[in-house]
Tab-separated table of C-alpha atoms in Angstrom:
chain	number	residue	atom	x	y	z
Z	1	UNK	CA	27.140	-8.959	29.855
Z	2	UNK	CA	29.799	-12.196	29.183
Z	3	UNK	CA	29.387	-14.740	31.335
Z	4	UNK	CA	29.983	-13.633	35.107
Z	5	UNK	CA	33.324	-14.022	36.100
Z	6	UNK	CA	33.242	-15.187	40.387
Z	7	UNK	CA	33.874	-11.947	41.471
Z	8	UNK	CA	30.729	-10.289	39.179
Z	9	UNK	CA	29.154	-13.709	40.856
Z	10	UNK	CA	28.965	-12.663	44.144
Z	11	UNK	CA	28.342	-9.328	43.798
Z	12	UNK	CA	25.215	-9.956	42.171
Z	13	UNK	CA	23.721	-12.901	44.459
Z	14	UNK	CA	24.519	-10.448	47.429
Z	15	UNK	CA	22.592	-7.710	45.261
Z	16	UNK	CA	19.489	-9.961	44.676
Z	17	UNK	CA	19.503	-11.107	48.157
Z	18	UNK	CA	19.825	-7.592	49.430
Z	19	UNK	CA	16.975	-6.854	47.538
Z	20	UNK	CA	14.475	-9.438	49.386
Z	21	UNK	CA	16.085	-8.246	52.939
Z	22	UNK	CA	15.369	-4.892	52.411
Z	23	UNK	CA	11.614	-5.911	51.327
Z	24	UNK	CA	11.711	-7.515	54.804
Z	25	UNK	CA	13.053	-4.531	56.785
Z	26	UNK	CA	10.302	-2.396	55.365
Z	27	UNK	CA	7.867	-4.666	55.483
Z	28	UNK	CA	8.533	-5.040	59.565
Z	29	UNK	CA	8.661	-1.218	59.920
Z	30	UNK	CA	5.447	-0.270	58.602
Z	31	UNK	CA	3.597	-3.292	59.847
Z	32	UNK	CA	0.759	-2.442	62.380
Z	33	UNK	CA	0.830	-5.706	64.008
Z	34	UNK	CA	3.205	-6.872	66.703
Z	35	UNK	CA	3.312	-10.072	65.350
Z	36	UNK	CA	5.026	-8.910	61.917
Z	37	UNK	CA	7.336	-5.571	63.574
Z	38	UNK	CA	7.374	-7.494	66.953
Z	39	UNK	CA	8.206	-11.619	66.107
Z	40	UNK	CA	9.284	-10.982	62.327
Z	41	UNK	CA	6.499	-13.811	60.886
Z	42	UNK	CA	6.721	-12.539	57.634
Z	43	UNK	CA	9.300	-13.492	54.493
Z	44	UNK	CA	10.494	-11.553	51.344
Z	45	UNK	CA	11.774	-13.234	48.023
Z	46	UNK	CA	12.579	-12.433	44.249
Z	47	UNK	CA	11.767	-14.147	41.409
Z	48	UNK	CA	12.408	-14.332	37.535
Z	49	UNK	CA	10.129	-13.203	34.794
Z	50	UNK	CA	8.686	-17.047	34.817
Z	51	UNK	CA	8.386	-17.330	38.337
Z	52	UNK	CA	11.204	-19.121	39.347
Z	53	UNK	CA	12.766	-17.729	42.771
Z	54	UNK	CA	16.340	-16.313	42.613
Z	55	UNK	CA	17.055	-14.891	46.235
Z	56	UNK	CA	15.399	-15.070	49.628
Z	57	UNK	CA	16.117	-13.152	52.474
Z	58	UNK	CA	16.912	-15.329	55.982
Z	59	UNK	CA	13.383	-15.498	56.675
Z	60	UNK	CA	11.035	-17.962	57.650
Z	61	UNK	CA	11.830	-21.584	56.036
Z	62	UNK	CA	8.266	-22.580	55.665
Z	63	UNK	CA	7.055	-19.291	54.280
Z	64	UNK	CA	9.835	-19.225	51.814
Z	65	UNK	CA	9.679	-23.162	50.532
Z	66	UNK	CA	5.770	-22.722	49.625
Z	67	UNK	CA	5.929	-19.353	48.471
Z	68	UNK	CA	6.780	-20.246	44.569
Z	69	UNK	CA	4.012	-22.393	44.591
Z	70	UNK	CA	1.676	-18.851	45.456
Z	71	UNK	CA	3.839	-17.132	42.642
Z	72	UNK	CA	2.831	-20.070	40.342
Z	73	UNK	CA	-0.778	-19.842	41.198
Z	74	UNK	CA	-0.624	-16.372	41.039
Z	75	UNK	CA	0.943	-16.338	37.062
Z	76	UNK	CA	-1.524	-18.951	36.237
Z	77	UNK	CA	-4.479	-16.563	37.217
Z	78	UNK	CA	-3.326	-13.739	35.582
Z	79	UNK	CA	-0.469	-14.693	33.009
Z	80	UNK	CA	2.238	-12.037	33.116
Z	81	UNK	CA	1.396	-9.219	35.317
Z	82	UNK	CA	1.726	-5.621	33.618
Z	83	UNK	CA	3.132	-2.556	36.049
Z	84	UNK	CA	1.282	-1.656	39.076
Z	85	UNK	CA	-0.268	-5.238	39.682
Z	86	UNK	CA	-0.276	-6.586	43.102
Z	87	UNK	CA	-2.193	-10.318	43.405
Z	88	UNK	CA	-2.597	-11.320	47.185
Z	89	UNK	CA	-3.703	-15.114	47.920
Z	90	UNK	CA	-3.719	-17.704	50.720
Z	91	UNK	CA	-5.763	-20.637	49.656
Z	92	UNK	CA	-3.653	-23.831	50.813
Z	93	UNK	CA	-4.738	-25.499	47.866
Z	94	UNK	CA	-3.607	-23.257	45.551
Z	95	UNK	CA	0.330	-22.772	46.646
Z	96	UNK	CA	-0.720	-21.214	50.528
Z	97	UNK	CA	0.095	-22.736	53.632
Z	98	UNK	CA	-2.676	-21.567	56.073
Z	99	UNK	CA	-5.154	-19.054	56.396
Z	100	UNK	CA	-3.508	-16.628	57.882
Z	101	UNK	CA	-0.493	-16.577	55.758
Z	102	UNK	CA	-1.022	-13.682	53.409
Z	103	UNK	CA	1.731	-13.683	50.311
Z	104	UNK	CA	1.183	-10.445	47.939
Z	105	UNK	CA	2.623	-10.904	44.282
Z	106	UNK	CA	3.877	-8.570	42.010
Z	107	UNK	CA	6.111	-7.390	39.254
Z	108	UNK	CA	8.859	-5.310	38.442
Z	109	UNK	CA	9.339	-3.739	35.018
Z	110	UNK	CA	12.122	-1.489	33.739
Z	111	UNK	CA	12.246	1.836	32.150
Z	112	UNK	CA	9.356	2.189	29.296
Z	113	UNK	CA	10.642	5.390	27.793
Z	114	UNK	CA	11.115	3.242	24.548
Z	115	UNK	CA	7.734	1.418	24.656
Z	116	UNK	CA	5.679	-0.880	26.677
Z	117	UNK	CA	8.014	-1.397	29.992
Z	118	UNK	CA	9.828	-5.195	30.034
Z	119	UNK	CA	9.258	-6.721	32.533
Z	120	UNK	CA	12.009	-7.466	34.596
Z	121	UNK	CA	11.036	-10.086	37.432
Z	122	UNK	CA	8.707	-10.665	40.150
Z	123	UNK	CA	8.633	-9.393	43.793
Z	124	UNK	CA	6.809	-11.538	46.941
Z	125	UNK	CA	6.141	-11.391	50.522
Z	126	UNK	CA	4.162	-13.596	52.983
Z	127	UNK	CA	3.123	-11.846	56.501
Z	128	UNK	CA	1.146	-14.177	59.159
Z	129	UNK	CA	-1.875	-11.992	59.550
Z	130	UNK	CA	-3.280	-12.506	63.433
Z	131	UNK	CA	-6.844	-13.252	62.196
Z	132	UNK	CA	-8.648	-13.561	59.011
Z	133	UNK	CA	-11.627	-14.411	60.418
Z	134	UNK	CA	-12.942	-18.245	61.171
Z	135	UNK	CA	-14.398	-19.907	64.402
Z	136	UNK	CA	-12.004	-18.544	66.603
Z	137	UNK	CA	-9.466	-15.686	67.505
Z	138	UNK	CA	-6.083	-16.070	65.928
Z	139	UNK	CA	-8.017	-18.378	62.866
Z	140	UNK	CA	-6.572	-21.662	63.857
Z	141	UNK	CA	-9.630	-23.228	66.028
Z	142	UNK	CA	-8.160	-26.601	67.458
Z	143	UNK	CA	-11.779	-28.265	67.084
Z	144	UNK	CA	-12.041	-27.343	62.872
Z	145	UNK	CA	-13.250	-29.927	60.979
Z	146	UNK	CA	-12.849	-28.439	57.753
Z	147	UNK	CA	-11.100	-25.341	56.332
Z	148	UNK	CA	-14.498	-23.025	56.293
Z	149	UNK	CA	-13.834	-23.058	60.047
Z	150	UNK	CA	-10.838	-21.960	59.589
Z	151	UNK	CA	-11.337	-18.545	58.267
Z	152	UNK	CA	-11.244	-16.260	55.169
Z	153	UNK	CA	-9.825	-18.619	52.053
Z	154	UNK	CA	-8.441	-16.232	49.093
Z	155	UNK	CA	-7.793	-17.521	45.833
Z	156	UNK	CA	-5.452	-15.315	43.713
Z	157	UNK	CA	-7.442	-12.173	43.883
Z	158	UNK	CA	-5.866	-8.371	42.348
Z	159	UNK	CA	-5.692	-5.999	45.179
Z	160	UNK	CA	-3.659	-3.118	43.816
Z	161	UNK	CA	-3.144	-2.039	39.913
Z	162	UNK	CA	-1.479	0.817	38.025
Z	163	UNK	CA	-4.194	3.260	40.331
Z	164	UNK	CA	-3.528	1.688	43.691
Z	165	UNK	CA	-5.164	-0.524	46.323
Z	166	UNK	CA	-8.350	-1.836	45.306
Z	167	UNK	CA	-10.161	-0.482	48.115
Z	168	UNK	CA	-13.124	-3.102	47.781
Z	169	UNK	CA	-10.691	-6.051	48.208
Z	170	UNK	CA	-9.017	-4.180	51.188
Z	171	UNK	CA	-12.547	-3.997	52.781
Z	172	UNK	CA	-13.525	-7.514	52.133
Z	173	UNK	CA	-10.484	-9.092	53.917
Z	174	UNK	CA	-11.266	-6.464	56.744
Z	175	UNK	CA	-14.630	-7.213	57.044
Z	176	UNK	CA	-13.748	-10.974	57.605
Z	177	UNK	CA	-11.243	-9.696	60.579
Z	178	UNK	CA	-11.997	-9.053	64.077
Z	179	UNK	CA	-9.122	-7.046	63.939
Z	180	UNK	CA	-10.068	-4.617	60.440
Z	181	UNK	CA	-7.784	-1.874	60.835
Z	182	UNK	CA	-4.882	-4.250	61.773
Z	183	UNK	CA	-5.368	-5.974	58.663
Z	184	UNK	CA	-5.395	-2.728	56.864
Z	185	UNK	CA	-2.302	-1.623	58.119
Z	186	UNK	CA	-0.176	-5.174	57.305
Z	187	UNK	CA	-1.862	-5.234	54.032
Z	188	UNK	CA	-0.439	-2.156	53.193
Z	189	UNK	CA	2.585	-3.050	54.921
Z	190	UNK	CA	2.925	-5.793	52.380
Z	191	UNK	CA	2.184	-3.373	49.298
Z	192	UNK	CA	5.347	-1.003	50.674
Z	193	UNK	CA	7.614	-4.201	50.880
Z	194	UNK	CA	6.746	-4.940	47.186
Z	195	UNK	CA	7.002	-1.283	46.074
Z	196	UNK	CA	10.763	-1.174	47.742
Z	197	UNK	CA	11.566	-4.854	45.601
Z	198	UNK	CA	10.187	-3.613	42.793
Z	199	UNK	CA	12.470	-0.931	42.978
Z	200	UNK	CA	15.728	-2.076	43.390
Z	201	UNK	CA	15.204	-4.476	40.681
Z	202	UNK	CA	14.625	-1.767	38.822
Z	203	UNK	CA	18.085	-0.483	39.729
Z	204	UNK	CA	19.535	-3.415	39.190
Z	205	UNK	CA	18.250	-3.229	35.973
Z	206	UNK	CA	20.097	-0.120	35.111
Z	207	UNK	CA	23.058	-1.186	36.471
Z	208	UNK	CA	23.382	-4.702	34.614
Z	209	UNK	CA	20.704	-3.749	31.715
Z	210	UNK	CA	17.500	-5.822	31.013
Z	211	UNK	CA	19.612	-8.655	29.554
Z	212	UNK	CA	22.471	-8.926	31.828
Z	213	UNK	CA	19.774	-8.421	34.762
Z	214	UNK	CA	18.258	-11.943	33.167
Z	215	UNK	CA	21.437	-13.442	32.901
Z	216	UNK	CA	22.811	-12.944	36.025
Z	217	UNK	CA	19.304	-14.751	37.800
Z	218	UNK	CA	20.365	-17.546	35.935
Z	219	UNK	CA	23.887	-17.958	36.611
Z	220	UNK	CA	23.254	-17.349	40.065
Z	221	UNK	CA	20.855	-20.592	40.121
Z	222	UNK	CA	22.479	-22.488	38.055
Z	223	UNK	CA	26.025	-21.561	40.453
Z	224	UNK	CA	23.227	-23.252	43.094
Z	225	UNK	CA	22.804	-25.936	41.426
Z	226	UNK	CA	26.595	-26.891	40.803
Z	227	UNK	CA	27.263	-26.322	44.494
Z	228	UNK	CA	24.797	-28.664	45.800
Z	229	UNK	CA	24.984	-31.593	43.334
Z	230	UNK	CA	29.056	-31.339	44.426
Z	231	UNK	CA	27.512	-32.032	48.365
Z	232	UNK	CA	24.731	-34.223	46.999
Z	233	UNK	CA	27.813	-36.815	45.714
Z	234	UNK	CA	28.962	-36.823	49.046
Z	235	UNK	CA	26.353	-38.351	50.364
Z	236	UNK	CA	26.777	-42.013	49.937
Z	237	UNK	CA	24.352	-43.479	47.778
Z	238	UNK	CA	21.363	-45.743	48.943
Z	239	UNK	CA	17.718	-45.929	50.439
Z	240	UNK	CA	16.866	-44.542	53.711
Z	241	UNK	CA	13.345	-45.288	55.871
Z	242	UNK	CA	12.068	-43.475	58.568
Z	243	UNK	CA	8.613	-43.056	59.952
Z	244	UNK	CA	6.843	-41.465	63.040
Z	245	UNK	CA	3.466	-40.354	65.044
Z	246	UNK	CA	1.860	-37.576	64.680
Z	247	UNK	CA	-0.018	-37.576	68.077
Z	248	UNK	CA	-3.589	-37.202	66.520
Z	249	UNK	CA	-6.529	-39.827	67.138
Z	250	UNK	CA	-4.746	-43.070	67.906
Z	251	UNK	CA	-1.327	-42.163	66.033
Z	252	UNK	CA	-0.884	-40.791	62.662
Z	253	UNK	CA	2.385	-42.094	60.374
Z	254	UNK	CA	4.443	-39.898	58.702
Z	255	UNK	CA	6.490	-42.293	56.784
Z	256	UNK	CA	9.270	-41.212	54.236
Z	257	UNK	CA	11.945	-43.424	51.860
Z	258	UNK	CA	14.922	-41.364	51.185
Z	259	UNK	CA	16.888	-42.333	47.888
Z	260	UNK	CA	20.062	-41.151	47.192
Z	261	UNK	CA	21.411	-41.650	43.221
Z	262	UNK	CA	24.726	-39.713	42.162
Z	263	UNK	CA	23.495	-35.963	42.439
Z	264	UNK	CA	20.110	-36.067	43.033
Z	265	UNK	CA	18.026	-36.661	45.945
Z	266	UNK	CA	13.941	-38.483	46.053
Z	267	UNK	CA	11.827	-38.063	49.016
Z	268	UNK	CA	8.944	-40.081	48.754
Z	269	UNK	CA	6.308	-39.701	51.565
Z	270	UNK	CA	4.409	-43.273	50.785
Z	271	UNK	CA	3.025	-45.000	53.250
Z	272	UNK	CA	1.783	-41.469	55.080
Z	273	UNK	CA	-1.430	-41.957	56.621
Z	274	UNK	CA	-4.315	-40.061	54.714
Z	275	UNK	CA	-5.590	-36.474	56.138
Z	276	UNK	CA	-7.216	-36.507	59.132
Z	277	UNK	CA	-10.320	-34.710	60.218
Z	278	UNK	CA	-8.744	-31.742	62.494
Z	279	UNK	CA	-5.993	-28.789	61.916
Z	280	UNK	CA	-3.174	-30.952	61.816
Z	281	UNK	CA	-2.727	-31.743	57.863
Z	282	UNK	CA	0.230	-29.965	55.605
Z	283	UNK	CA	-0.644	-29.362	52.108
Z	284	UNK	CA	2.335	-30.351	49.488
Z	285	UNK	CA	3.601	-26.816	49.626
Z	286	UNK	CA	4.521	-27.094	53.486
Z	287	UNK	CA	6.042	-30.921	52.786
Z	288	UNK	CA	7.850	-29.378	50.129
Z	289	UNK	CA	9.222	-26.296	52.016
Z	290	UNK	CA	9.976	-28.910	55.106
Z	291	UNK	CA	12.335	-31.238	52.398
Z	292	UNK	CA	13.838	-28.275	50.920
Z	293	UNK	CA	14.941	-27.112	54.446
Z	294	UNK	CA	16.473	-30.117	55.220
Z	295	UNK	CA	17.889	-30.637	51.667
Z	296	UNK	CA	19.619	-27.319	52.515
Z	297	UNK	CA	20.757	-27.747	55.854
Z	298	UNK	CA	22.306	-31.502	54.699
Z	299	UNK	CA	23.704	-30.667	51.469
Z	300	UNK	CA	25.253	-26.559	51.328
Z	301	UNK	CA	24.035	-24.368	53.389
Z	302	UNK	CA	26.358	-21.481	52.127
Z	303	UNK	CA	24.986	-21.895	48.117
Z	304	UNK	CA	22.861	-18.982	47.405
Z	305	UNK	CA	18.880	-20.078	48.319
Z	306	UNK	CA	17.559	-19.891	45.101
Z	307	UNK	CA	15.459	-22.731	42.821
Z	308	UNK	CA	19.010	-23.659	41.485
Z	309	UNK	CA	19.532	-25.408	44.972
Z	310	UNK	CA	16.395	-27.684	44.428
Z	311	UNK	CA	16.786	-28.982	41.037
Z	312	UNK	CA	18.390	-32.153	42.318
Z	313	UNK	CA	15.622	-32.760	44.707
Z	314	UNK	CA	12.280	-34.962	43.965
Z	315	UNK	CA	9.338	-34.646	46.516
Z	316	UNK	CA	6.593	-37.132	46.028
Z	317	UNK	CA	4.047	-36.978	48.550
Z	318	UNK	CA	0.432	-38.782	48.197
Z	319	UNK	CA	-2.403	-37.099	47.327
Z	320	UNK	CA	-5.038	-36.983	49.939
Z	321	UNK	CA	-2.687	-37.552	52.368
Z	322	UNK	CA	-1.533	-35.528	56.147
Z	323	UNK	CA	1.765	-34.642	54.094
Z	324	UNK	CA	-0.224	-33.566	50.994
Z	325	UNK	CA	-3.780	-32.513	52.486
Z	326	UNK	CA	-6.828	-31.740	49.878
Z	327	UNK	CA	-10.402	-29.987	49.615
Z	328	UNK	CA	-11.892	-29.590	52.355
Z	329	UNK	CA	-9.240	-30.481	55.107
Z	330	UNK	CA	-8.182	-27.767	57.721
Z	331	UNK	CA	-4.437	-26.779	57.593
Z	332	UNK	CA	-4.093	-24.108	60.063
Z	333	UNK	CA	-1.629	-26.684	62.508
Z	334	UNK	CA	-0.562	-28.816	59.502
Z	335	UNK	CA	1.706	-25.241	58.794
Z	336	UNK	CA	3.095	-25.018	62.483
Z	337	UNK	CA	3.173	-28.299	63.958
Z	338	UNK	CA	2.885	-30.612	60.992
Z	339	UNK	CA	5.937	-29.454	59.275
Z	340	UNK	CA	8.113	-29.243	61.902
Z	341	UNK	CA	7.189	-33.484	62.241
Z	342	UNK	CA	8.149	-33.824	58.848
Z	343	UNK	CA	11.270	-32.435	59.364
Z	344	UNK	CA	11.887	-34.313	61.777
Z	345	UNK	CA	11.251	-37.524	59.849
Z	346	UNK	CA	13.936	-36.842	56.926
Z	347	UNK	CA	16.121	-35.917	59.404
Z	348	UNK	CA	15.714	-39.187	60.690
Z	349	UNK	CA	16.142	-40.989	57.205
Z	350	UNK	CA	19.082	-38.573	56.290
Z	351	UNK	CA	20.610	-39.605	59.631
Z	352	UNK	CA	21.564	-43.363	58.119
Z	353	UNK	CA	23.284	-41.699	55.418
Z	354	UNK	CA	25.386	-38.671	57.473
Z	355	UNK	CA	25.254	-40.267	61.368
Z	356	UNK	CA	27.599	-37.660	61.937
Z	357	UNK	CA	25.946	-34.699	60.581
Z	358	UNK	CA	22.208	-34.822	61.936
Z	359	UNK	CA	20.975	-33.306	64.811
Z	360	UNK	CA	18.941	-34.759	67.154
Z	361	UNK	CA	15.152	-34.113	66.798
Z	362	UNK	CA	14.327	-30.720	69.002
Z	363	UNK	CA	11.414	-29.685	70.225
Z	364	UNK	CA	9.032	-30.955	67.248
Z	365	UNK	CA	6.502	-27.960	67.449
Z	366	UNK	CA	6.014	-24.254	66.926
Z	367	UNK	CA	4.467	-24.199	70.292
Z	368	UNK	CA	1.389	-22.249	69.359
Z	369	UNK	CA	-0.078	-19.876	71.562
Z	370	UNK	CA	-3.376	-17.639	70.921
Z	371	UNK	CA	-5.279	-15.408	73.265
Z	372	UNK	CA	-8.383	-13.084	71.708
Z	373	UNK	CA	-12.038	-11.902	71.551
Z	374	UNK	CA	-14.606	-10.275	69.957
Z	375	UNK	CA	-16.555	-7.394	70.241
Z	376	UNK	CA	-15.498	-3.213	70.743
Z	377	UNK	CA	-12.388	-4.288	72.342
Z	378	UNK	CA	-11.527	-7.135	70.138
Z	379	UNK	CA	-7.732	-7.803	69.713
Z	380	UNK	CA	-5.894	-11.642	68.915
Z	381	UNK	CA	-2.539	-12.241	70.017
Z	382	UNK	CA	-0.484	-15.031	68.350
Z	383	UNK	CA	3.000	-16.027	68.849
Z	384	UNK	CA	5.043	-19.569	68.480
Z	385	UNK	CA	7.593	-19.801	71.544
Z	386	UNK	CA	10.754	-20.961	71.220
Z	387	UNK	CA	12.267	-24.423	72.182
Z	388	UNK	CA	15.086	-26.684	72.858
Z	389	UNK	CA	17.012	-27.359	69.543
Z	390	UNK	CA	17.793	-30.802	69.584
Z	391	UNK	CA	21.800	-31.985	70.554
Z	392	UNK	CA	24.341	-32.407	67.231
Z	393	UNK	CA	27.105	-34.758	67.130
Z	394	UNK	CA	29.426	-32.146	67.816
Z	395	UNK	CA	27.926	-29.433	70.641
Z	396	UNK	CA	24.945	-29.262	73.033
Z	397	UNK	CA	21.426	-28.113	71.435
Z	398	UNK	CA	20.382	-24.246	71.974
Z	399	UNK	CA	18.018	-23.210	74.712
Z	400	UNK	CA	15.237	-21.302	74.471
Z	401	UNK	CA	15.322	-20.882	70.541
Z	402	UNK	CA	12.879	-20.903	67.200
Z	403	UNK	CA	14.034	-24.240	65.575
Z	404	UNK	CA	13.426	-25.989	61.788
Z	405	UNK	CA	10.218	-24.728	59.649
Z	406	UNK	CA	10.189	-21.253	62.038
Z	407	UNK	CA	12.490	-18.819	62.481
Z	408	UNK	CA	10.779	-15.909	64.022
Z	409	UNK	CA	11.784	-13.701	67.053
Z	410	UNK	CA	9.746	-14.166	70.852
Z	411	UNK	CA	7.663	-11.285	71.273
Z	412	UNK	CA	9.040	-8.727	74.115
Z	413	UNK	CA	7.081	-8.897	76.929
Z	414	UNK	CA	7.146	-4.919	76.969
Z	415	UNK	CA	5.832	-5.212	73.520
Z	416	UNK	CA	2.864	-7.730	74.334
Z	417	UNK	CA	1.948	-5.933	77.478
Z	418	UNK	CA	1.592	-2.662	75.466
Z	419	UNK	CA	-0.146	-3.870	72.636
Z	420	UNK	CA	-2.795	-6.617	74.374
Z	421	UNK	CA	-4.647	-6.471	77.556
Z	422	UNK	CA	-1.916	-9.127	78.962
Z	423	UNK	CA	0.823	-9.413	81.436
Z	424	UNK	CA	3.748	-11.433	81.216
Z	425	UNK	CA	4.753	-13.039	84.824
Z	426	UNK	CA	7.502	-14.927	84.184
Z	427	UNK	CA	9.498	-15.468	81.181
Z	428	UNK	CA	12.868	-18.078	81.918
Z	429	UNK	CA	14.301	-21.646	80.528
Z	430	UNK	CA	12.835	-24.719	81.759
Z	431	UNK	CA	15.654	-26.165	83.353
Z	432	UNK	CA	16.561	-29.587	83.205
Z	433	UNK	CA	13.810	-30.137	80.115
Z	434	UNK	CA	16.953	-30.382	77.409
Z	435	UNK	CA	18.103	-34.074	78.336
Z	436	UNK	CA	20.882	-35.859	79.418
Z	437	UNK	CA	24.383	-37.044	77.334
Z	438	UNK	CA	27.456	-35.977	76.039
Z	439	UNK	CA	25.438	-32.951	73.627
Z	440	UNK	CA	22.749	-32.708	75.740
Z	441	UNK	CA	19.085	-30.853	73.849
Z	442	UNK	CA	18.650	-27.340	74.339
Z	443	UNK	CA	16.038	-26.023	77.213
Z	444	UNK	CA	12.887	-25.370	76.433
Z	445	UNK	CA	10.764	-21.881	77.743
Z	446	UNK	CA	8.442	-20.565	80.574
Z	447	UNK	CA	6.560	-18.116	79.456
């Protein structure tokens, strides 16, 4: 294969991409868990033989921003993965978000009726699991004080080879569940997703050849990249300060200095107060999955998502710190509420460059809800409600809607009622919650 011409261009970004939504359909259908088929909290991507991503289905955008960094960690445990290996990992420090974000790895290799089978890519997926374990239902206890409160931490760990699951694996994770055979079922929910990926790279493969296949993950990123240093140079250039309060202890600053230089972009999160002793910390991966969804939204939304769009982008964010968390701080909130402050904050430093492109902050959480127990009839229900999406410069904010790091579904109240020991008594828009003005927020929820 020549270089692509634009027509062979988009037919293959559309084929990569349709290769990570299909790993999300399936993944959905054979999930046990209402939170994965029910809410959608789970996210699909492909990468290249070294790890670097190359299509994302329109998942979730703080699954999909960290989940190279689990890839990464994964390849540096294991080097280059040979057929039939699946690693699974959620360790924050070690490319994971929180706890209960599962991502499974694994490979893709072509035909090997003419030797050892090439390997052709990688396949990922990242499911919200509704307890691993910890000090609580749901594994995000609002009174941790450290991440062994937290729940189950997995470091890159092989749960399926060329022979299948490793069953021992399968029944550790389990065993640290109050909900085993849930856990079962997503797990191998995950395994399915990566099987169908695998696949259709495999396809792909055939279709383009082993070579062409190669070539055509890098044009597509480097098409990315050419797209959004083009918007980048729009911006004009400069330095851009924001800051804000996290509402933990007596205030915690999130503090960020935007520069702006030709075609690239620097986020630097100095001046962030350090970690703090409860849930509420982000490790680097969520900070860098909150900038790269706001270096998206600002700069081309309609370039394929792929590592290509993030070359001209520079995250810096202090060690140590509640934007770049480290051993032993709990992380289950810095994931869900954290991020969504962070956005928040570049929006506001992005807003002195583009005052007529940025949207007004929304609702600023993930509005986290768990219910559970223990014992015979043990069960944990987790969901994030939707929100008010904050006004634009050009229309009124959405009501009742899933806004920046999330982007998963409300759970049906028929759903919840038939899977949990609940009952849903109202379910309607706040009214009146969205603001005043000419674009007035979005409504927030009853539920």
């Amino acid at each position: 294969m020549s270089a692509l011409s634009p027509v062979e261009l988009e037919v293959v970004r559309h084929a990569l991409a349709g290769v990570a939504e299909e790993m999300g359909v399936a993944l959905r259908r054979a999930a046990y868990s209402p939170n994965i088929k029910e809410r959608a909290d789970c996210s699909a991507a492909v990468f290249d033989p070294d790890g670097q991503m190359v299509a994302q289905a329109e998942h979730i955008p703080v699954h999909l921003g960290s989940m190279p960094a689990s890839v990464a960690a994964a390849l540096d445990a294991f080097g280059e993965f040979p057929p039939g290996l699946q690693v699974c990992l959620n360790d924050p420090y070690r490319g994971g978000t929180h706890l209960p974000d599962l991502t499974i790895v694994a490979a893709a290799h072509g035909d090997a009726s003419d030797g050892a089978a090439p390997l052709l890519g990688y396949v990922a997926n990242r499911a919200h699991h509704a307890d691993v374990g910890g000090a609580a239902p749901g594994s995000m206890p609002a009174g941790a004080t450290d991440i062994a409160m937290e729940g189950l931490r997995i470091p890159p760990v092989v749960v399926a080879d060329a022979g299948g699951p490793r069953q021992d694996v399968l029944d550790l994770i389990a065993a640290n569940s109050r909900t085993p055979a849930e856990r079962r079922g997503d797990l191998r929910a995950q395994f399915a997703a990566n099987h169908v990926g695998a696949r259709r790279l495999r396809e792909l493969a055939v279709r383009l050849g082993r070579d062409g296949l190669g070539r055509a993950m890098r044009a597509v990123c480097d098409y990315s990249d050419q797209r959004v240093r083009r918007a980048v140079g729009e911006i004009p250039d400069g330095t851009y300060r924001f800051s804000d309060l996290l509402e933990v202890g007596g205030g915690t600053t999130i503090a960020v200095t935007v520069t702006v230089d030709g075609d690239t972009v620097r986020a630097d999160f100095a001046g962030t107060d350090p970690q703090v002793a409860c849930n509420m910390n982000a490790v680097e991966a969520v900070t860098l999955s909150a900038a790269m969804f706001v270096f998206r939204m600002l700069t081309d939304p309609g370039a394929p998502p792929n590592a290509g769009c993030y070359r001209a982008l520079e995250v810096v964010a202090p060690e140590g710190s509640v934007v770049a968390a480290t051993f032993p701080a709990p992380t289950a909130a810095g994931n869900v509420e954290t991020s969504q402050r962070i956005v928040d904050v570049l929006l506001g430093a992005f807003a002195q460059a583009l005052p007529d492109r940025v949207p007004a902050a929304g609702q600023g959480t993930m509005n986290n809800l768990l219910i559970g127990c223990a014992g015979p009839s043990a069960f944990s229900y987790y969901e994030t409600l939707g929100g008010g999406e904050g006004g634009t410069p050009h229309r009124a904010g959405m009501s009742g809607v899933h806004t920046g790091m999330t982007n998963t579904r409300n759970t049906p109240a028929e759903a919840l009622e038939l899977a949990y020991p609940l009952r849903v008594w109202r379910y309607e828009l706040r009214e009146g919650s969205g603001g005043e003005g000419l674009h007035p927020g979005g409504e927030g929820l009853v539920r």
